Tab-separated table of C-alpha atoms and ligand atoms in Angstrom:
chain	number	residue	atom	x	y	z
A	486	UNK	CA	27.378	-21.364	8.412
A	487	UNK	CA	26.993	-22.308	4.570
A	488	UNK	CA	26.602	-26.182	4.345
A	489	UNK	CA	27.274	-27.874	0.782
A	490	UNK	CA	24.454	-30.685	1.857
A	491	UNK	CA	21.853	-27.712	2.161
A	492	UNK	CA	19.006	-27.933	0.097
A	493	UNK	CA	17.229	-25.166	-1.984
A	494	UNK	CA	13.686	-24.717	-3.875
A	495	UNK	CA	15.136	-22.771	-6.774
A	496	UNK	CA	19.111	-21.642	-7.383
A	497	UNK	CA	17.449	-18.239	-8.305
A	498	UNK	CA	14.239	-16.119	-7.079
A	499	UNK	CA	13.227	-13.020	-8.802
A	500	UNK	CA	10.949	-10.862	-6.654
A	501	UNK	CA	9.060	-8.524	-8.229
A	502	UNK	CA	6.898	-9.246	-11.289
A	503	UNK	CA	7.042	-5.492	-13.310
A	504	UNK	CA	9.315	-5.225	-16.403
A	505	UNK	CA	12.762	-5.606	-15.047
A	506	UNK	CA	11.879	-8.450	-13.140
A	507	UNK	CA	9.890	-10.576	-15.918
A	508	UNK	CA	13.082	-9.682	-18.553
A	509	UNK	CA	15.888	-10.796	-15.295
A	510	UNK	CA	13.588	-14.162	-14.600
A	511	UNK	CA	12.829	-14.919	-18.345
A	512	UNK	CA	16.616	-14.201	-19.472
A	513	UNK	CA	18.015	-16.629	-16.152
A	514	UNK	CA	15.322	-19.642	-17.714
A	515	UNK	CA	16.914	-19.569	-21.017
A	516	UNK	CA	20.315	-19.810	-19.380
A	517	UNK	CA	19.229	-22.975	-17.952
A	518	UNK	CA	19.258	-21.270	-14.217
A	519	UNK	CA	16.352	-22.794	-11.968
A	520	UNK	CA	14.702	-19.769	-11.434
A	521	UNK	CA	11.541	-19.140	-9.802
A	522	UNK	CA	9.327	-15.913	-10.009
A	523	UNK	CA	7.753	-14.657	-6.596
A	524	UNK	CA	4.993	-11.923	-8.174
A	525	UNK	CA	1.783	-11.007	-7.348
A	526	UNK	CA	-0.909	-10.054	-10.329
A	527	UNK	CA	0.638	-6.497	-11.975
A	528	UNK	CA	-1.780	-3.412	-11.410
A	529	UNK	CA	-2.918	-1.591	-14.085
A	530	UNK	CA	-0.223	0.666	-15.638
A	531	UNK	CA	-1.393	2.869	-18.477
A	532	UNK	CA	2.284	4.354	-18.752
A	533	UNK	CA	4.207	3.671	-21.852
A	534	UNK	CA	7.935	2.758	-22.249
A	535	UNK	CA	9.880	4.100	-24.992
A	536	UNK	CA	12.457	1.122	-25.353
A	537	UNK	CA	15.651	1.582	-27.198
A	538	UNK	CA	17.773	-0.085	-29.568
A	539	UNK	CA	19.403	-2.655	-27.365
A	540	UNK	CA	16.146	-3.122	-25.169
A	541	UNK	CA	14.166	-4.236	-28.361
A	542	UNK	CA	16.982	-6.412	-29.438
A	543	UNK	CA	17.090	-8.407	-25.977
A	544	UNK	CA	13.514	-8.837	-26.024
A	545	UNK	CA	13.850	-10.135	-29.510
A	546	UNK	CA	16.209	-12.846	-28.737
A	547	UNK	CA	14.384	-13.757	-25.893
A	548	UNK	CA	11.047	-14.236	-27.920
A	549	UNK	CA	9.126	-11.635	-26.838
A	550	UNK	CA	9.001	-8.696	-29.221
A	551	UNK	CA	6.747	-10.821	-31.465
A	552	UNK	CA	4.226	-10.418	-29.352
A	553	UNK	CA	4.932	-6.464	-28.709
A	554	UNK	CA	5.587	-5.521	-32.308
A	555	UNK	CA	1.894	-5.638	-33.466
A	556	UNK	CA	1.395	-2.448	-29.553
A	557	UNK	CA	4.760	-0.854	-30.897
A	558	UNK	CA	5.597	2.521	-32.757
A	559	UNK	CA	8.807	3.188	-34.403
A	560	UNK	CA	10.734	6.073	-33.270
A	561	UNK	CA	12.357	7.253	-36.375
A	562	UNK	CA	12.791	10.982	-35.371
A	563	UNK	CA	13.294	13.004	-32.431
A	564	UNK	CA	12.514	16.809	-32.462
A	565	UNK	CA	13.524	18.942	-29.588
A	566	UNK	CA	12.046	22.338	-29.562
A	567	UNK	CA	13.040	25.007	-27.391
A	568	UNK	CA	9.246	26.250	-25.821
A	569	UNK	CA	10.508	28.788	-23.308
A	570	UNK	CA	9.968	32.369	-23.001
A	571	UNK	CA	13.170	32.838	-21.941
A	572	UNK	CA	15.988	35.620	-23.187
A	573	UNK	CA	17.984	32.938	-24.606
A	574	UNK	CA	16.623	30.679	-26.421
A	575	UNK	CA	17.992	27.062	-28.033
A	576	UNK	CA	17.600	26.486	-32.003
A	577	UNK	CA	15.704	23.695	-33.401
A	578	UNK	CA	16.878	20.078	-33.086
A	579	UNK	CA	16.198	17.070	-35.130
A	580	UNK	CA	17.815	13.970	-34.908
A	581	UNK	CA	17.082	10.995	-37.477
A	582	UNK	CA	17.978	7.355	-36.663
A	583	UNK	CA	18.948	6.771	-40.241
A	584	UNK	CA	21.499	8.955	-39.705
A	585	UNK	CA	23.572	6.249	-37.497
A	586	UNK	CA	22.148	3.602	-39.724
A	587	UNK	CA	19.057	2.302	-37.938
A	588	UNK	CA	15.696	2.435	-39.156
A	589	UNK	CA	14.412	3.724	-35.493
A	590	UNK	CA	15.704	4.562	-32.412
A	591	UNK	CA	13.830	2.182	-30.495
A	592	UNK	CA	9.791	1.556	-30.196
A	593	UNK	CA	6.991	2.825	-27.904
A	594	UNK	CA	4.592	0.588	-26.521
A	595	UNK	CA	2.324	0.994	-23.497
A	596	UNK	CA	3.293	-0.971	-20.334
A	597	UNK	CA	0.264	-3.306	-20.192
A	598	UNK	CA	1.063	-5.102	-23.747
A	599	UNK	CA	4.851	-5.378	-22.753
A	600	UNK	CA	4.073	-7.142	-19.605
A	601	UNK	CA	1.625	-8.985	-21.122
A	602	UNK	CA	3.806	-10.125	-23.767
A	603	UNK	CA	6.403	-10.735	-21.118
A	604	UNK	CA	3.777	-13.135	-18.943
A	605	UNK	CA	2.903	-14.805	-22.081
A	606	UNK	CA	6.368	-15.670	-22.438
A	607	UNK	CA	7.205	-16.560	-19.218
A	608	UNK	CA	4.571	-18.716	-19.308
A	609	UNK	CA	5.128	-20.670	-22.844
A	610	UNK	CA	9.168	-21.042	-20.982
A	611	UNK	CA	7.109	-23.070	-17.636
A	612	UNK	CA	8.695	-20.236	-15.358
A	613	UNK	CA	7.573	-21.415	-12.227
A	614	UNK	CA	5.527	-18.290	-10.685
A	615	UNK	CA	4.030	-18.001	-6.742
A	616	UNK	CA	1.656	-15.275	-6.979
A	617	UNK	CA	1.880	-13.577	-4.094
A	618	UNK	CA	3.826	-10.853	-2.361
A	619	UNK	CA	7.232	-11.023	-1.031
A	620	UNK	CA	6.436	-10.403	3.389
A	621	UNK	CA	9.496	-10.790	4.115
A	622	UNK	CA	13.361	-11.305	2.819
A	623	UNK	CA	16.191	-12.485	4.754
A	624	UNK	CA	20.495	-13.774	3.759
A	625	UNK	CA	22.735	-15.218	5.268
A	626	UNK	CA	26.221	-16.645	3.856
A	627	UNK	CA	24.856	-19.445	1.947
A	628	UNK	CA	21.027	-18.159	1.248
A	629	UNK	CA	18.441	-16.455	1.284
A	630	UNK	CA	15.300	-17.053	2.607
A	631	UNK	CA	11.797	-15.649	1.102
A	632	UNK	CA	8.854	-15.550	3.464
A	633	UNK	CA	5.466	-15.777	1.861
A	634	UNK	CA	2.119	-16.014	2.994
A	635	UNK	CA	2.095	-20.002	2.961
A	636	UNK	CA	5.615	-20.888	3.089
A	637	UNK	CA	8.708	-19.987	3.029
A	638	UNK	CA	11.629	-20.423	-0.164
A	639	UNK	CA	15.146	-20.798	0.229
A	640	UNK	CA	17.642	-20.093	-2.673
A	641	UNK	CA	21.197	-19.118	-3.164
A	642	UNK	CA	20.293	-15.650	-4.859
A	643	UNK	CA	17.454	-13.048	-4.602
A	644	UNK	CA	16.952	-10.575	-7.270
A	645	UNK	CA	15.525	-8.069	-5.664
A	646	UNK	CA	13.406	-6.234	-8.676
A	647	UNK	CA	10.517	-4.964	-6.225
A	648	UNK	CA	10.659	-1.225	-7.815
A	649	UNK	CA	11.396	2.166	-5.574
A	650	UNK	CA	10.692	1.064	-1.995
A	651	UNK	CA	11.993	-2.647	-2.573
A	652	UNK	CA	11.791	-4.872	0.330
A	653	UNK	CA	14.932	-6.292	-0.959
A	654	UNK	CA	17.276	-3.476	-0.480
A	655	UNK	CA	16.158	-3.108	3.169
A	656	UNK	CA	16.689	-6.804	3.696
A	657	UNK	CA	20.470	-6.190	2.131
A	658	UNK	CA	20.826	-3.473	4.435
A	659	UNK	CA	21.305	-1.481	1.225
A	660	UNK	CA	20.651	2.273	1.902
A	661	UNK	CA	19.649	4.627	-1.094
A	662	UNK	CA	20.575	8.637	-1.943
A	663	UNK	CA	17.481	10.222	-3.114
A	664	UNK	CA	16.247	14.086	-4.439
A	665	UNK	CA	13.203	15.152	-4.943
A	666	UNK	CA	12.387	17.393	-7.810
A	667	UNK	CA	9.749	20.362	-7.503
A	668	UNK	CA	8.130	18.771	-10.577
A	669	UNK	CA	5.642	16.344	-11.614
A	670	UNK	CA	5.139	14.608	-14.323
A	671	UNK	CA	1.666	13.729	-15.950
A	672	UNK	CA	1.062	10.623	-17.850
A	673	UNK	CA	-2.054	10.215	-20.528
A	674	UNK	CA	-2.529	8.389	-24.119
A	675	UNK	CA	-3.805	10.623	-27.115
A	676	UNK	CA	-5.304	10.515	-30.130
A	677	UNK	CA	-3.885	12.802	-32.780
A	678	UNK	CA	-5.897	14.826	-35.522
A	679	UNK	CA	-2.588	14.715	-37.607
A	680	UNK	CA	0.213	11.917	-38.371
A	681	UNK	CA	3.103	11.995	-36.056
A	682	UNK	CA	5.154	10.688	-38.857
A	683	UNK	CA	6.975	8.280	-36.156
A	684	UNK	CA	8.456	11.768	-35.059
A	685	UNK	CA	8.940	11.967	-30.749
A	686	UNK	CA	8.195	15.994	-30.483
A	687	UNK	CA	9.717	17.453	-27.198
A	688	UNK	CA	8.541	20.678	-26.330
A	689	UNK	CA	11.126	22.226	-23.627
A	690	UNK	CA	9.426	24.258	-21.532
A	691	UNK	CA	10.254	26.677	-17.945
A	692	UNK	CA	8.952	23.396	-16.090
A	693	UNK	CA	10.243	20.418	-18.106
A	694	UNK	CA	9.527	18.699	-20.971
A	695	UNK	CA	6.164	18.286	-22.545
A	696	UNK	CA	6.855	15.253	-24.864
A	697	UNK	CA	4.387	13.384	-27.088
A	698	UNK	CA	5.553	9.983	-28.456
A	699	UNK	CA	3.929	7.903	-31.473
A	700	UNK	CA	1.977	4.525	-30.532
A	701	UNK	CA	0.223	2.993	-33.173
A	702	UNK	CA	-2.480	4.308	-35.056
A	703	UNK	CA	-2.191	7.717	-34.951
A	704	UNK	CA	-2.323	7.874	-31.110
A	705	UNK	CA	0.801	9.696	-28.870
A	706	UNK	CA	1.579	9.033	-25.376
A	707	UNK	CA	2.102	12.067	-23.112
A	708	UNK	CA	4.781	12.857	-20.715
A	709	UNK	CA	4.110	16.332	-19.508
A	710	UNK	CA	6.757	17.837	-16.910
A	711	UNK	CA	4.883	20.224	-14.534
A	712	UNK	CA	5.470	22.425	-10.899
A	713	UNK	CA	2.525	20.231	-8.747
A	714	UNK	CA	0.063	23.213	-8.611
A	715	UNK	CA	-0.146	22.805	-12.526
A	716	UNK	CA	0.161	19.651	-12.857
A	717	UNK	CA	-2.697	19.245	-9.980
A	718	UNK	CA	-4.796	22.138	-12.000
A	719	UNK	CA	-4.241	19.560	-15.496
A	720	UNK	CA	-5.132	16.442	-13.786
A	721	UNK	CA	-8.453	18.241	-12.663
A	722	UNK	CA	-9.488	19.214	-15.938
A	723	UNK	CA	-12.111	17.436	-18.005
A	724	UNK	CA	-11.336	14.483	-20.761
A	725	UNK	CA	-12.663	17.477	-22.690
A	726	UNK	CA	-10.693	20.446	-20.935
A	727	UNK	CA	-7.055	18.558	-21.015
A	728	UNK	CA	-7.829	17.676	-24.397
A	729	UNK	CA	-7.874	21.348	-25.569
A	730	UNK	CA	-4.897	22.646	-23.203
A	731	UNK	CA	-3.005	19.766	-24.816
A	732	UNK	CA	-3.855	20.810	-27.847
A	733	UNK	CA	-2.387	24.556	-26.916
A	734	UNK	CA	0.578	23.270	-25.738
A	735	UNK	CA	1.567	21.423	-28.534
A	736	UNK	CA	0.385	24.390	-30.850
A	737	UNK	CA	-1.946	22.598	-32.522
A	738	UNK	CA	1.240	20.491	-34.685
A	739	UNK	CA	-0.894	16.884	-34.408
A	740	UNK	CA	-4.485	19.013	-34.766
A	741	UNK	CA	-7.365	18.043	-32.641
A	742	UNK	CA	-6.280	15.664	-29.889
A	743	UNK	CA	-8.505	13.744	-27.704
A	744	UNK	CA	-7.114	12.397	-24.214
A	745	UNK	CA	-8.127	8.947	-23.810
A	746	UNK	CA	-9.108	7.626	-20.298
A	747	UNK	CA	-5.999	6.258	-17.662
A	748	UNK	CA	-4.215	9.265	-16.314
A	749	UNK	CA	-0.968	9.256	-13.864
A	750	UNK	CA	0.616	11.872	-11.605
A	751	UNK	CA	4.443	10.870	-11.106
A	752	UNK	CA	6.624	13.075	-8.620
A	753	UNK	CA	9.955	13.347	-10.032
A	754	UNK	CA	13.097	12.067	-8.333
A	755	UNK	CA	16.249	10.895	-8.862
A	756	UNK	CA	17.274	7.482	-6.331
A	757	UNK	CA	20.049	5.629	-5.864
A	758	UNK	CA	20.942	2.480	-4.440
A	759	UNK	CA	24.667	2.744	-2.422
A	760	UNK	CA	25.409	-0.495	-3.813
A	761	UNK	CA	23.857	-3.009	-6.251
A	762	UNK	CA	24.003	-6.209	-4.863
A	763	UNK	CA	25.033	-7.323	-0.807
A	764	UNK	CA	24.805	-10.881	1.014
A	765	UNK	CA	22.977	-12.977	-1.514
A	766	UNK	CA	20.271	-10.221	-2.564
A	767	UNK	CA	20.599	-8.630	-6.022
A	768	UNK	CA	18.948	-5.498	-7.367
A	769	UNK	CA	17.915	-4.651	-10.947
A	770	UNK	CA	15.386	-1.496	-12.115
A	771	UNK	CA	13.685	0.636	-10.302
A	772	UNK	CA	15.189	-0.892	-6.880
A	773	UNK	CA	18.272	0.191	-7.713
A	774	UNK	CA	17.782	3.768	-9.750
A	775	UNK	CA	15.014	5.801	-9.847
A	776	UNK	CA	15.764	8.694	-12.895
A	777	UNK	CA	13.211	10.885	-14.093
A	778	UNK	CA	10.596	10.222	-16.930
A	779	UNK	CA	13.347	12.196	-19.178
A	780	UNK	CA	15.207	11.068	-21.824
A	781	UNK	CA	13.828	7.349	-21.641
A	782	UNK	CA	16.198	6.113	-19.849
A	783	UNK	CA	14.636	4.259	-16.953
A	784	UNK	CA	13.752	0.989	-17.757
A	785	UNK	CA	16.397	0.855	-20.639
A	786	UNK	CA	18.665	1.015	-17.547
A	787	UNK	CA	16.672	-1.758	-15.858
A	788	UNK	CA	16.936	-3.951	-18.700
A	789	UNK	CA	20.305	-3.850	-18.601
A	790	UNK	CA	20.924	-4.685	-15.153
A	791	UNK	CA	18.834	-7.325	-15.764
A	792	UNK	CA	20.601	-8.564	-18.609
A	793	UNK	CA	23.774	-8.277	-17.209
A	794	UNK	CA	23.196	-9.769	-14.210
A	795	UNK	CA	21.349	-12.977	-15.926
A	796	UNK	CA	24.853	-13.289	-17.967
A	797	UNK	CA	26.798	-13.585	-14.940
A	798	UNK	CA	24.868	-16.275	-13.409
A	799	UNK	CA	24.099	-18.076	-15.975
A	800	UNK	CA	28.426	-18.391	-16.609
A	801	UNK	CA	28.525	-19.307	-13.149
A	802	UNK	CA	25.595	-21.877	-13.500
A	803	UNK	CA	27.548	-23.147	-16.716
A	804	UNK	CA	30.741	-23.571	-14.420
A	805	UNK	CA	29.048	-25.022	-11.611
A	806	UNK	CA	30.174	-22.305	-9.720
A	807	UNK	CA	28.115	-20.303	-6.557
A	808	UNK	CA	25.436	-18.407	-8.759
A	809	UNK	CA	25.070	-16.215	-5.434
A	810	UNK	CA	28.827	-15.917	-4.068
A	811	UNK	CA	30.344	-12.553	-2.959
A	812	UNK	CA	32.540	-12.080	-5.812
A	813	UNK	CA	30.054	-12.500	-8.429
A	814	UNK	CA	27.578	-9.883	-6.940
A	815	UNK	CA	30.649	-7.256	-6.790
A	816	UNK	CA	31.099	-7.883	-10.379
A	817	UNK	CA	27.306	-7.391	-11.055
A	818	UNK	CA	27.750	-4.350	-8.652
A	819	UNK	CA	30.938	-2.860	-10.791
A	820	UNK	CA	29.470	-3.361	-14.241
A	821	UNK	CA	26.496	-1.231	-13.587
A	822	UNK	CA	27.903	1.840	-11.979
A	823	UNK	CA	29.490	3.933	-15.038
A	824	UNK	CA	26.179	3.072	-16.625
A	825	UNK	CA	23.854	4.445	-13.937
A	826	UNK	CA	25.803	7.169	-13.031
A	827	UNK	CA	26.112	8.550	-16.699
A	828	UNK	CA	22.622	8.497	-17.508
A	829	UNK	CA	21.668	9.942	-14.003
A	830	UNK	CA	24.065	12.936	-14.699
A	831	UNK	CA	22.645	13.717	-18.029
A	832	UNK	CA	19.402	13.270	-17.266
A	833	UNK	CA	19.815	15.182	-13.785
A	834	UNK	CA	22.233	17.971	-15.861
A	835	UNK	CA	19.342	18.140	-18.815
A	836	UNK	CA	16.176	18.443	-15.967
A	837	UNK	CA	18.443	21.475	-14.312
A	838	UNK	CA	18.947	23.413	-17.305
A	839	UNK	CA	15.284	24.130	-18.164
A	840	UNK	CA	14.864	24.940	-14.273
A	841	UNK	CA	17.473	27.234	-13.966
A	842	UNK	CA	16.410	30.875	-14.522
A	843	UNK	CA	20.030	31.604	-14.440
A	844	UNK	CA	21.402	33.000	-17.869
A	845	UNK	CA	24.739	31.681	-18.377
A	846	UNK	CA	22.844	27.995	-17.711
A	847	UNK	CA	20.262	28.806	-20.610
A	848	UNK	CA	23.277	30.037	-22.931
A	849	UNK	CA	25.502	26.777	-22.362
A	850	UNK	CA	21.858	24.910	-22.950
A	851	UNK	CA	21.470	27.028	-26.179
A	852	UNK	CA	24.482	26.942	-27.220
A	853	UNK	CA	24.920	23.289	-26.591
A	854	UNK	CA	21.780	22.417	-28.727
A	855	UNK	CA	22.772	24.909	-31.545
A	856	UNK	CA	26.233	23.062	-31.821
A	857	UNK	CA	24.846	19.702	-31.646
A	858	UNK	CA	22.482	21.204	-34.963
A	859	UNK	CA	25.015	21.997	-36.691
A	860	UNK	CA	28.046	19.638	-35.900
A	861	UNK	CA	26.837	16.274	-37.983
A	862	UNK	CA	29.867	14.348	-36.142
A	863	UNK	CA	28.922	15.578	-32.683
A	864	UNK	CA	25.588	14.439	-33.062
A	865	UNK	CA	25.740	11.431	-34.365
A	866	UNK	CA	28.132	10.267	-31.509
A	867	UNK	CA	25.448	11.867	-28.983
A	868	UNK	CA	22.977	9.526	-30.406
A	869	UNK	CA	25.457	6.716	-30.650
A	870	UNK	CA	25.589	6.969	-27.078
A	871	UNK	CA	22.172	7.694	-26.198
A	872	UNK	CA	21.523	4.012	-28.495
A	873	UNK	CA	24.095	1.990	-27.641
A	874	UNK	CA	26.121	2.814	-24.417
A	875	UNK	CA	29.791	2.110	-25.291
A	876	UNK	CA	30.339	1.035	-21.981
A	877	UNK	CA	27.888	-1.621	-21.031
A	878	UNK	CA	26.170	-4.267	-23.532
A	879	UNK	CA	25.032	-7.064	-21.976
A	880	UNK	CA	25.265	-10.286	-24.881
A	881	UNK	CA	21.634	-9.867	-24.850
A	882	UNK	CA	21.411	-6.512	-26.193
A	883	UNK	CA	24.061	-7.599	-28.844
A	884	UNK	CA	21.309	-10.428	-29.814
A	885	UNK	CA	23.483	-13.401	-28.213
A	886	UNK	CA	21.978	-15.611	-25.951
A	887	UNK	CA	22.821	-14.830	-22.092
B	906	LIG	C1	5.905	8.855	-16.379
B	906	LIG	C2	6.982	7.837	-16.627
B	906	LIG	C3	7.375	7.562	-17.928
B	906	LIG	C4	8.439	6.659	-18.161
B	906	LIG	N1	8.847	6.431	-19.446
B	906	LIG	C5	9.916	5.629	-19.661
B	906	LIG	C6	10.411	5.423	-20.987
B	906	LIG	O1	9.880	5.943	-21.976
B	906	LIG	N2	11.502	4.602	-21.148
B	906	LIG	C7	12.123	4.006	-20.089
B	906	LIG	O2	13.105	3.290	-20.284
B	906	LIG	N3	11.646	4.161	-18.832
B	906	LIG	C8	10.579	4.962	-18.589
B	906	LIG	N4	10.107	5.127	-17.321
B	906	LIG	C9	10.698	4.350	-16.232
B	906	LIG	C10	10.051	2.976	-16.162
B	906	LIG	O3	8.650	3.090	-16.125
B	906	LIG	C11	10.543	2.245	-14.910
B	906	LIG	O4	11.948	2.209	-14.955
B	906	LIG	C12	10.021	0.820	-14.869
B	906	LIG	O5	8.635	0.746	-14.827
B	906	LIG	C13	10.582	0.119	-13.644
B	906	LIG	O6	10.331	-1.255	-13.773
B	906	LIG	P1	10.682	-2.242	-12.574
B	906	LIG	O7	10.330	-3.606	-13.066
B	906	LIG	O8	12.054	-1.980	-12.071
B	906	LIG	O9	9.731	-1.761	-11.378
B	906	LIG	P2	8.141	-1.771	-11.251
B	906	LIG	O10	7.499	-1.607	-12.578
B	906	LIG	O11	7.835	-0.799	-10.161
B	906	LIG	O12	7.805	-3.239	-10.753
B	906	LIG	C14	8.047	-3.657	-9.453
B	906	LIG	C15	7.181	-4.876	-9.211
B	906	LIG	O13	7.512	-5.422	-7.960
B	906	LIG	C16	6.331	-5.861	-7.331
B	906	LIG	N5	6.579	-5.925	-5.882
B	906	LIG	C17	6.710	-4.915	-4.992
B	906	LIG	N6	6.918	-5.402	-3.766
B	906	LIG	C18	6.924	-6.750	-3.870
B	906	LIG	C19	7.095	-7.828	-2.949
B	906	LIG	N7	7.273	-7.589	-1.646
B	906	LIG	N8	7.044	-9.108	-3.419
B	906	LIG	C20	6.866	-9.367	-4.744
B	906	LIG	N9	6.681	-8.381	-5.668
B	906	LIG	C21	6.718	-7.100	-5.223
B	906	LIG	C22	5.278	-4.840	-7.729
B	906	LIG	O14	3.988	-5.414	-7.632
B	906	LIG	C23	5.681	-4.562	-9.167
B	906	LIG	O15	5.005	-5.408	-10.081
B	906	LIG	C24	9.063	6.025	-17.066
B	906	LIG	C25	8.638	6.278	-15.761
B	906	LIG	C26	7.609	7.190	-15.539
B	906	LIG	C27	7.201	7.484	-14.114
């Protein structure tokens, strides 16, 4: 039974201390939300994030991209090349940010300097932080409760941002759809022999996409989409080795490249929460939609759940209203779906069409690609979209305060 006399640590905890949940917890502080941050200390991630438009601009306005601009690339181009052996076969594609009037369409950086960056900031705001693990989560109608090693904290809203097996969704009783792909995808940095001219090359190939994108001096990160035998043959392979089949793959266009030390081995699959929020327990990122490394479209997703959710609160906060109450969590929930779904389709539509050895799928892919080519119109709304989702833009992505 809720009681108005009931007293709570924090208004807000965000659980989970990767990307999604540093931008949620960092975005509810500058609202004026007491918010506190239950994270243990990040592992090592040598993955990079290719952040979008929108994603740099709400990291801007919450004074953080300072500190990621000096890790970051520009990604001025994108160049899709058709690398299958297949009987039909897709044209050339280049698409040029300056061609919707933006100097790039987003940056990459690796994952370490944005979280850093993100601590630092979280820090500098006095974002109260208990470093430690989440061992259990529990809500009732006025609360939830957060049981640590040492104690535990009650508050009237979890975020639940505890990535792909989040404790949080099984505490909201929160079940998920999930596919498996027979893909994985291998993760390395590179130095190039050649400029990549801020140019994101994505070589389409029978098993995915083998796609190199710029970081800062003349390095690349590599996202290489493989069936598990290969990919288990690649991640055997020498510094040496990998260097040289990388090299082949990418027919020699960025000369000798040299695979720097850190390498990951990602199954692919596509997850989805039923619902994004129940009973006082909110989800943003990866505990709420896993999509695959295509497309960069993960954590753009996650940072806007995570701006959009801090924007509802912090109106609620603002009104003195219940930042936790039923009807503001269905709102949260209804805001994200179009979003999610849409870039789960593509992505999920885009994955299947290299797969398929079926020829009418590789002439609608061909064909697709040739019109987008050669339609200026077509493709400039196609990278509109891929931007700046018309549907969903938190304030913070518009560079307004949440
Ligand atoms: C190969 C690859 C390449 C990618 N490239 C891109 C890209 O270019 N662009 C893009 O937008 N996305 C990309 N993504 C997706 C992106 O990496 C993810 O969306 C993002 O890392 C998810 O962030 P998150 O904060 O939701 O989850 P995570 O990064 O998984 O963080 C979850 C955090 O929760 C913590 N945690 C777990 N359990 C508890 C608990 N009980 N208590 C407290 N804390 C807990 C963990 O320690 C962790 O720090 C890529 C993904 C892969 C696999």
């Amino acid at each position: 039974m809720s009681s108005v006399h009931e007293s709570f640590d924090a208004d807000v905890a965000v659980v989970g201390g990767g990307p999604a949940g540093l931008v949620c917890a960092i975005a509810l502080k500058t609202g004026g939300v007491d918010t506190l941050l239950v994270a243990p200390t990040p592992e090592d991630d040598h993955r990079t994030t290719a952040l979008l438009a929108g994603s740099v601009t709400a990291l801007e306005t919450l004074g953080v991209w300072c500190a990621c601009l000096p890790h970051a690339a520009p990604l001025r181009t994108i160049r899709i090349v058709d690398d299958t052996r297949r009987l039909i076969r897709a044209p050339e594609v280049t698409f040029a940010a300056a061609e919707i009037g933006l100097e790039a369409f987003g940056h990459n950086i690796e994952n370490r300097h944005l979280i850093a960056a993100l601590y630092a900031r979280a820090t500098e705001l006095k974002l109260p932080r208990i470093a430690a693990a989440a061992a259990a989560v529990a809500s009732d109608e006025s609360g939830a409760t957060i049981s640590l090693p040492d104690r535990d904290v009650r508050v009237r809203l979890a975020v639940g941002a505890d990535g792909q097996r989040s404790l949080c969704r099984a505490a909201a009783r929160i079940g998920t759809r999930r596919r498996t792909y027979p893909q994985e995808a291998l993760t390395l940095n590179l130095g190039l022999g050649r400029p990549h001219m801020d140019t994101s090359t994505e070589f389409h190939t029978e098993s995915g996409p083998f796609t190199l994108v710029p970081l800062p001096d003349q390095r690349a990160s590599l996202v290489c989409v493989l069936d598990p035998a290969n990919a288990a043959e690649l991640a055997a392979m020498s510094d040496a080795e990998l260097s040289v089949e990388i090299e082949r793959r990418a027919h020699s266009l960025f000369g000798k490249v040299t695979a720097e030390p850190g390498r990951g081995l990602f199954p692919l699959a596509v997850q989805t929460a039923d619902r994004f929020a129940r009973g006082r327990i909110a989800l943003v990122g990866e505990a709420a939609h896993v999509v695959p490394p295509i497309g960069a479209q993960g954590l753009n997703l996650g940072l806007r759940d995570a701006a959009t959710l801090a924007e509802l609160v912090a109106d609620a906060h603002r009104q003195k209203l219940d930042v936790g109450s039923p009807r503001l969590l269905a709102r949260y929930d209804a805001q994200r779906r179009a979003d999610v779904a849409s870039r789960r389709i593509a992505v999920d539509l885009l994955n299947r069409s290299l797969l398929a050895d079926f020829i009418p799928a590789q002439g609608v892919r061909g064909l697709s690609l040739y019109l987008v080519g050669r339609i200026g119109p077509l493709r400039r709304a196609l990278m509109r979209e891929g931007v700046t989702p018309a549907a969903s833009q938190p304030r913070l992505m518009r560079g307004e305060m949440v």
